[in-house]
Coordinates of N, CA and C in Angstrom, one line a residue:
M184 N 25.0 -14.1 -3.4 CA 24.5 -15.3 -4.5 C 23.5 -14.8 -5.1
Q185 N 23.2 -14.4 -6.2 CA 22.2 -14.2 -6.9 C 21.6 -15.4 -7.6
V186 N 20.0 -15.4 -7.4 CA 19.3 -16.3 -7.8 C 19.2 -16.3 -9.4
D187 N 19.2 -17.3 -9.9 CA 18.6 -17.3 -11.3 C 17.3 -17.5 -11.5
A188 N 16.8 -16.6 -12.4 CA 15.4 -16.5 -12.5 C 14.7 -17.7 -13.1
E189 N 15.3 -18.5 -14.3 CA 15.0 -19.8 -14.6 C 14.9 -20.8 -13.6
A190 N 15.8 -20.9 -12.8 CA 15.7 -21.9 -11.6 C 14.5 -21.4 -11.0
L191 N 14.3 -20.4 -10.5 CA 13.2 -19.9 -9.6 C 11.9 -20.0 -10.4
K192 N 11.7 -20.3 -11.7 CA 10.4 -20.5 -12.6 C 10.3 -21.9 -12.4
K193 N 11.1 -22.7 -12.6 CA 11.1 -24.2 -12.7 C 10.7 -24.8 -11.4
A194 N 11.4 -24.3 -10.3 CA 10.9 -24.5 -8.8 C 9.3 -24.2 -8.7
L195 N 8.9 -23.0 -9.1 CA 7.5 -22.7 -8.8 C 6.4 -23.5 -9.9
E196 N 7.1 -23.8 -11.0 CA 6.1 -24.7 -12.1 C 6.1 -26.1 -11.3
K197 N 7.1 -26.5 -10.8 CA 6.7 -28.0 -10.2 C 6.0 -28.0 -8.9
A198 N 6.2 -27.0 -8.1 CA 5.4 -26.7 -7.0 C 3.8 -26.5 -7.2
L199 N 3.6 -26.0 -8.2 CA 2.2 -25.6 -8.8 C 1.7 -27.2 -9.6
S200 N 2.5 -27.9 -10.3 CA 1.9 -29.2 -11.0 C 1.7 -30.2 -10.2
S201 N 2.1 -30.1 -8.5 CA 2.1 -31.6 -7.9 C 0.5 -31.8 -7.7
T202 N 0.3 -32.8 -7.0 CA -1.1 -33.2 -6.9 C -1.9 -32.2 -6.3
K203 N -3.3 -32.0 -6.6 CA -4.0 -30.9 -6.1 C -4.7 -31.3 -4.7
R204 N -4.9 -30.6 -3.8 CA -5.4 -31.4 -2.6 C -6.9 -30.6 -2.3
N205 N -7.5 -31.1 -1.2 CA -9.0 -30.6 -1.0 C -9.1 -29.5 -0.3
F206 N -8.1 -28.4 -0.3 CA -8.3 -27.1 0.3 C -7.7 -26.1 -0.4
T207 N -7.9 -24.8 -0.3 CA -7.3 -23.7 -0.9 C -5.9 -24.0 -0.9
Q208 N -5.1 -23.9 -2.0 CA -3.6 -24.0 -1.8 C -2.8 -22.6 -2.0
S209 N -1.8 -22.5 -1.3 CA -1.0 -21.2 -1.8 C 0.3 -21.5 -1.7
V210 N 1.1 -20.3 -2.4 CA 2.6 -20.9 -2.8 C 3.3 -19.7 -1.8
E211 N 4.2 -20.1 -1.1 CA 5.1 -19.0 -0.3 C 6.5 -18.7 -0.8
L212 N 6.8 -17.5 -0.7 CA 8.3 -17.4 -1.1 C 9.1 -16.7 0.1
I213 N 10.1 -17.6 0.3 CA 10.8 -17.1 1.6 C 12.0 -16.5 1.2
V214 N 12.6 -15.4 1.7 CA 13.8 -14.9 1.0 C 14.7 -14.6 2.2
N215 N 16.0 -15.3 2.4 CA 17.0 -15.0 3.2 C 18.1 -14.2 2.6
L216 N 18.5 -13.3 3.5 CA 19.3 -12.2 3.1 C 20.6 -12.3 4.1
R217 N 21.7 -12.6 2.9 CA 22.9 -13.0 3.8 C 23.8 -11.8 3.9
D218 N 24.6 -11.4 4.9 CA 25.6 -10.5 5.1 C 25.0 -9.0 5.0
I219 N 23.6 -9.0 5.4 CA 22.9 -7.8 5.5 C 22.0 -7.6 6.9
D220 N 22.5 -6.5 7.5 CA 22.0 -6.5 8.9 C 20.9 -5.4 8.6
T221 N 19.7 -6.1 8.8 CA 18.5 -5.1 8.4 C 18.1 -4.1 9.9
R222 N 19.1 -4.4 10.7 CA 18.7 -3.6 12.0 C 19.2 -2.3 11.7
R223 N 20.2 -2.2 10.8 CA 21.1 -0.9 10.7 C 20.2 -0.1 9.7
P224 N 20.1 1.2 9.8 CA 19.1 2.2 9.2 C 19.6 2.2 7.7
E225 N 20.5 2.3 7.3 CA 21.1 2.2 5.8 C 20.6 0.8 5.0
N226 N 20.5 -0.2 5.8 CA 19.9 -1.6 5.4 C 18.6 -1.6 5.2
K227 N 17.6 -1.0 5.7 CA 16.4 -1.2 5.7 C 15.7 -0.7 4.3
F228 N 14.7 -1.5 4.2 CA 14.2 -1.5 2.6 C 12.6 -1.7 3.0
N229 N 11.6 -0.8 2.1 CA 10.3 -1.1 2.2 C 9.9 -1.1 0.7
E230 N 9.5 -2.3 0.3 CA 9.3 -2.5 -0.9 C 7.7 -3.0 -1.2
M231 N 6.9 -2.4 -2.4 CA 6.0 -3.1 -2.5 C 5.9 -3.8 -3.9
V232 N 5.0 -5.0 -3.9 CA 5.4 -5.9 -4.8 C 3.7 -6.2 -5.1
E233 N 3.7 -5.9 -6.6 CA 2.5 -5.9 -7.1 C 2.1 -7.5 -7.9
L234 N 1.1 -7.9 -7.3 CA 0.6 -9.0 -7.7 C -0.2 -9.2 -9.1
P235 N -0.2 -10.3 -9.9 CA -1.0 -10.3 -11.0 C -2.6 -10.4 -10.6
N236 N -2.8 -10.9 -9.4 CA -4.5 -10.9 -9.1 C -4.5 -10.2 -7.9
P237 N -5.6 -9.7 -7.3 CA -6.0 -9.4 -6.1 C -5.8 -10.5 -5.1
L238 N -5.1 -9.8 -3.7 CA -5.3 -10.9 -2.5 C -6.6 -11.5 -2.3
G239 N -6.5 -12.4 -1.5 CA -7.7 -13.0 -0.6 C -8.5 -12.1 0.3
K240 N -7.7 -11.2 0.7 CA -8.2 -10.2 1.8 C -8.3 -9.0 1.2
D241 N -9.2 -8.1 2.0 CA -9.5 -6.7 1.4 C -8.4 -5.9 1.6
V242 N -8.0 -5.1 0.7 CA -6.8 -4.3 0.9 C -7.6 -2.9 1.1
K243 N -7.4 -2.0 2.0 CA -7.9 -0.8 2.3 C -7.3 0.3 1.8
V244 N -7.6 1.3 1.0 CA -7.0 2.3 0.6 C -7.9 3.6 0.9
C245 N -7.1 4.5 1.5 CA -7.8 5.8 1.8 C -7.1 6.9 0.8
V246 N -8.1 7.7 0.3 CA -7.7 8.7 -0.6 C -7.9 10.2 0.2
I247 N -6.7 10.6 0.0 CA -7.0 12.2 0.7 C -6.8 13.2 -0.3
A248 N -8.0 13.8 -0.6 CA -8.3 14.6 -1.7 C -9.4 15.8 -1.7
S249 N -9.5 16.7 -2.4 CA -10.6 17.5 -2.4 C -11.1 17.8 -3.6
G250 N -12.4 18.2 -3.5 CA -12.9 18.6 -5.1 C -13.2 17.2 -5.8
Q251 N -12.9 17.8 -7.2 CA -13.4 16.5 -8.2 C -12.6 15.0 -7.9
M252 N -11.3 15.3 -7.3 CA -10.6 13.9 -7.1 C -11.5 13.2 -6.1
A253 N -11.9 13.8 -4.9 CA -12.6 13.3 -3.9 C -14.1 12.7 -4.6
V254 N -14.6 13.5 -5.3 CA -15.8 12.9 -6.0 C -15.4 11.5 -6.9
E255 N -14.4 11.8 -7.7 CA -13.8 10.3 -8.4 C -13.7 9.2 -7.7
A256 N -12.7 9.5 -6.4 CA -12.8 8.3 -5.5 C -13.7 7.9 -5.0
K257 N -14.8 8.6 -4.5 CA -16.2 7.8 -4.1 C -16.7 7.0 -5.4
K258 N -16.6 7.6 -6.5 CA -17.2 6.6 -7.5 C -16.8 5.5 -7.8
L259 N -15.1 5.4 -7.6 CA -14.5 4.3 -7.7 C -14.3 3.5 -6.8
G260 N -15.2 3.8 -5.6 CA -15.1 2.7 -4.5 C -14.3 2.8 -3.3
A261 N -13.4 3.9 -3.4 CA -12.4 4.3 -2.3 C -12.9 3.9 -0.9
D262 N -12.2 3.0 -0.3 CA -12.4 2.4 1.3 C -12.7 3.7 2.3
G263 N -11.9 4.8 2.0 CA -12.1 5.9 2.8 C -11.6 7.2 2.0
I264 N -12.5 8.4 2.2 CA -11.8 9.6 1.6 C -11.9 10.7 2.7
V265 N -10.7 11.4 2.9 CA -10.4 12.4 3.8 C -10.2 13.6 2.8
Q266 N -11.2 14.5 3.2 CA -11.2 16.1 2.5 C -10.3 17.1 3.4
R267 N -10.1 18.2 2.8 CA -9.1 19.2 3.5 C -9.4 19.5 4.7
E268 N -10.9 19.7 5.0 CA -11.4 20.0 6.3 C -11.1 19.0 7.3
D269 N -11.3 18.0 7.1 CA -11.3 16.5 7.9 C -9.6 16.4 8.2
L270 N -8.9 17.0 7.3 CA -7.2 16.9 7.4 C -7.2 17.9 8.4
E271 N -7.7 18.9 8.6 CA -7.3 20.0 9.7 C -7.6 19.7 11.0
N272 N -8.9 18.8 11.1 CA -9.3 18.3 12.3 C -8.7 17.2 12.7
L273 N -7.9 16.5 11.9 CA -7.1 15.4 12.3 C -5.9 15.9 12.8
A274 N -5.5 17.1 12.6 CA -4.2 17.6 13.0 C -4.3 18.1 14.4
K275 N -5.7 18.2 14.6 CA -5.7 18.7 16.4 C -6.3 17.4 17.1
N276 N -6.6 16.6 16.4 CA -7.1 15.1 17.1 C -6.3 14.2 16.8
R277 N -5.2 13.8 18.0 CA -4.0 12.7 17.6 C -4.8 11.3 17.6
K278 N -5.9 11.0 18.4 CA -6.5 9.9 18.6 C -7.1 9.5 17.4
A279 N -8.2 10.4 16.6 CA -8.6 10.2 15.5 C -7.6 9.8 14.6
A280 N -6.4 10.4 14.4 CA -5.4 10.3 13.2 C -4.8 9.0 13.4
R281 N -4.6 8.6 14.8 CA -3.9 7.4 14.7 C -5.0 6.2 14.5
K282 N -6.2 6.3 14.8 CA -7.3 5.4 14.3 C -7.2 5.2 12.8
L283 N -7.2 6.2 12.0 CA -7.2 6.4 10.7 C -6.1 5.6 10.1
A284 N -4.7 6.0 10.8 CA -3.7 5.3 10.4 C -3.4 3.7 10.5
K285 N -4.4 3.4 11.4 CA -4.7 2.1 11.6 C -5.4 1.3 11.0
A286 N -6.5 2.0 10.6 CA -7.7 1.5 9.5 C -7.1 0.9 8.3
Y287 N -6.3 1.9 7.7 CA -6.1 1.6 6.2 C -4.6 1.0 5.8
D288 N -4.5 0.4 4.9 CA -3.4 -0.2 4.3 C -2.3 0.8 3.5
F289 N -3.2 1.5 2.7 CA -2.4 2.5 1.7 C -3.3 3.6 1.9
F290 N -2.2 4.7 1.6 CA -3.0 6.3 1.3 C -2.6 6.8 0.1
V291 N -3.5 7.3 -0.7 CA -3.1 8.1 -2.1 C -3.5 9.8 -1.5
A292 N -2.9 10.6 -2.3 CA -3.1 11.8 -1.7 C -3.0 12.7 -3.0
E293 N -3.8 13.8 -3.1 CA -3.6 14.8 -4.0 C -2.3 15.6 -3.8
A294 N -1.6 15.7 -4.9 CA -0.3 16.4 -4.6 C -0.2 17.5 -4.0
P295 N -1.2 18.8 -4.3 CA -1.2 19.9 -3.4 C -1.4 19.8 -2.0
L296 N -1.8 18.7 -1.6 CA -2.1 18.4 -0.1 C -1.1 17.8 0.5
M297 N -0.2 17.4 0.0 CA 1.0 16.8 0.6 C 1.9 17.7 1.9
P298 N 2.0 18.8 1.5 CA 2.5 19.5 2.6 C 1.7 19.4 3.9
M299 N 0.5 19.7 3.8 CA -0.4 19.6 5.0 C -0.6 18.3 5.5
I300 N -0.5 17.1 4.5 CA -0.5 15.7 5.1 C 0.7 15.3 6.2
G301 N 2.1 16.2 5.5 CA 3.1 15.9 6.1 C 3.1 16.3 7.6
R302 N 2.5 17.6 7.7 CA 2.4 18.3 9.2 C 1.2 17.6 9.9
A303 N 0.2 17.3 9.3 CA -0.9 16.5 10.2 C -0.7 15.2 10.4
L304 N -0.4 14.4 9.4 CA -0.2 13.0 9.5 C 1.2 12.3 9.3
G305 N 2.0 12.9 9.0 CA 3.5 12.5 8.9 C 3.9 11.8 9.9
P306 N 3.9 12.2 11.3 CA 4.4 11.5 12.5 C 3.9 10.4 12.6
L307 N 2.6 10.2 12.1 CA 1.9 8.8 12.4 C 2.1 7.8 11.2
L308 N 1.9 8.3 10.2 CA 2.2 7.5 8.9 C 3.5 7.2 8.4
G309 N 4.6 8.1 8.6 CA 5.7 7.8 8.2 C 6.5 6.6 8.9
P310 N 6.4 6.1 10.4 CA 7.0 5.2 11.1 C 6.3 3.9 10.6
R311 N 5.2 4.0 10.2 CA 4.4 2.6 9.9 C 4.6 2.5 8.3
G312 N 5.3 3.4 7.6 CA 5.5 2.9 6.0 C 4.2 2.9 5.4
K313 N 3.7 4.0 5.7 CA 2.1 4.1 5.1 C 2.1 5.7 4.6
M314 N 3.2 6.4 4.0 CA 3.1 7.7 3.9 C 2.3 7.8 2.3
P315 N 1.4 8.7 2.0 CA 0.8 8.5 0.9 C 1.4 8.8 -0.3
I316 N 1.0 8.1 -1.4 CA 1.6 8.3 -2.8 C 0.8 9.5 -3.6
P317 N 1.5 10.5 -3.8 CA 1.1 11.7 -4.6 C 0.6 11.4 -5.8
V318 N -0.5 11.9 -6.1 CA -1.2 12.0 -7.4 C -1.5 13.3 -7.8
P319 N -0.9 13.7 -9.2 CA -1.2 14.9 -9.9 C -2.9 15.2 -9.9
P320 N -3.3 16.3 -9.6 CA -4.8 16.7 -9.5 C -5.5 16.1 -10.7
N321 N -4.7 16.2 -12.1 CA -5.5 15.9 -13.1 C -5.5 14.3 -13.5
A322 N -5.0 13.6 -12.7 CA -4.5 12.1 -13.0 C -5.9 11.2 -12.8
S323 N -5.8 10.2 -13.4 CA -6.9 9.4 -13.0 C -6.7 8.4 -11.8
L324 N -7.5 8.3 -10.8 CA -7.1 7.5 -9.8 C -7.4 5.8 -10.0
A325 N -8.4 5.5 -11.1 CA -8.6 4.2 -11.2 C -7.4 3.3 -11.4
P326 N -6.6 3.3 -12.0 CA -5.4 2.2 -12.2 C -4.7 2.5 -10.9
I327 N -4.5 3.6 -10.1 CA -3.7 3.7 -9.1 C -4.3 2.8 -8.1
L328 N -5.7 2.9 -7.9 CA -6.4 2.2 -7.0 C -6.3 0.7 -7.1
E329 N -6.6 0.4 -8.4 CA -6.5 -0.9 -9.0 C -5.3 -1.7 -8.4
R330 N -4.0 -1.1 -8.7 CA -2.8 -1.4 -8.5 C -2.5 -1.5 -7.2
L331 N -3.0 -0.7 -6.3 CA -2.5 -1.0 -4.9 C -3.5 -2.0 -4.2
R332 N -4.6 -2.4 -5.0 CA -5.3 -3.3 -4.3 C -4.9 -4.9 -4.6
R333 N -3.7 -4.7 -5.5 CA -2.8 -6.1 -6.0 C -1.9 -6.0 -5.3
T334 N -1.3 -4.9 -4.4 CA -0.2 -4.9 -4.0 C 0.1 -5.6 -2.6
V335 N 1.0 -6.1 -2.3 CA 1.4 -6.6 -1.0 C 2.5 -5.6 -0.5

């Protein structure tokens, strides 16, 4: 059964127009999937949803880059920056790599470093659904970081 977008919008407007309360209110959307067994590998999905406003909690983004992109990430206020040398150390130190994978919600990486990241951090980030988003070397990081901070 497909959900009608208009019916969904009307229900949302009705919920938002109800009497205001003396606490911070939020709206939840619960989706039930029929006839889909998510335990089977071919039916699994991992989707990122971009919200119009940032979340109440801080989303931590780690940038894996070197050179100019690392400098730009520092200026933009990235929560963590991993350089090529640090990546080589993480390949040897599994405990530190696990700690890094646990500390951040999203990873953004310079495209030329992706093969090295796959070898060093792939076994840890892949199962967690946190594989880095590749960024071309001359692309701007500002819109990417802003979008990830609004993503669920």
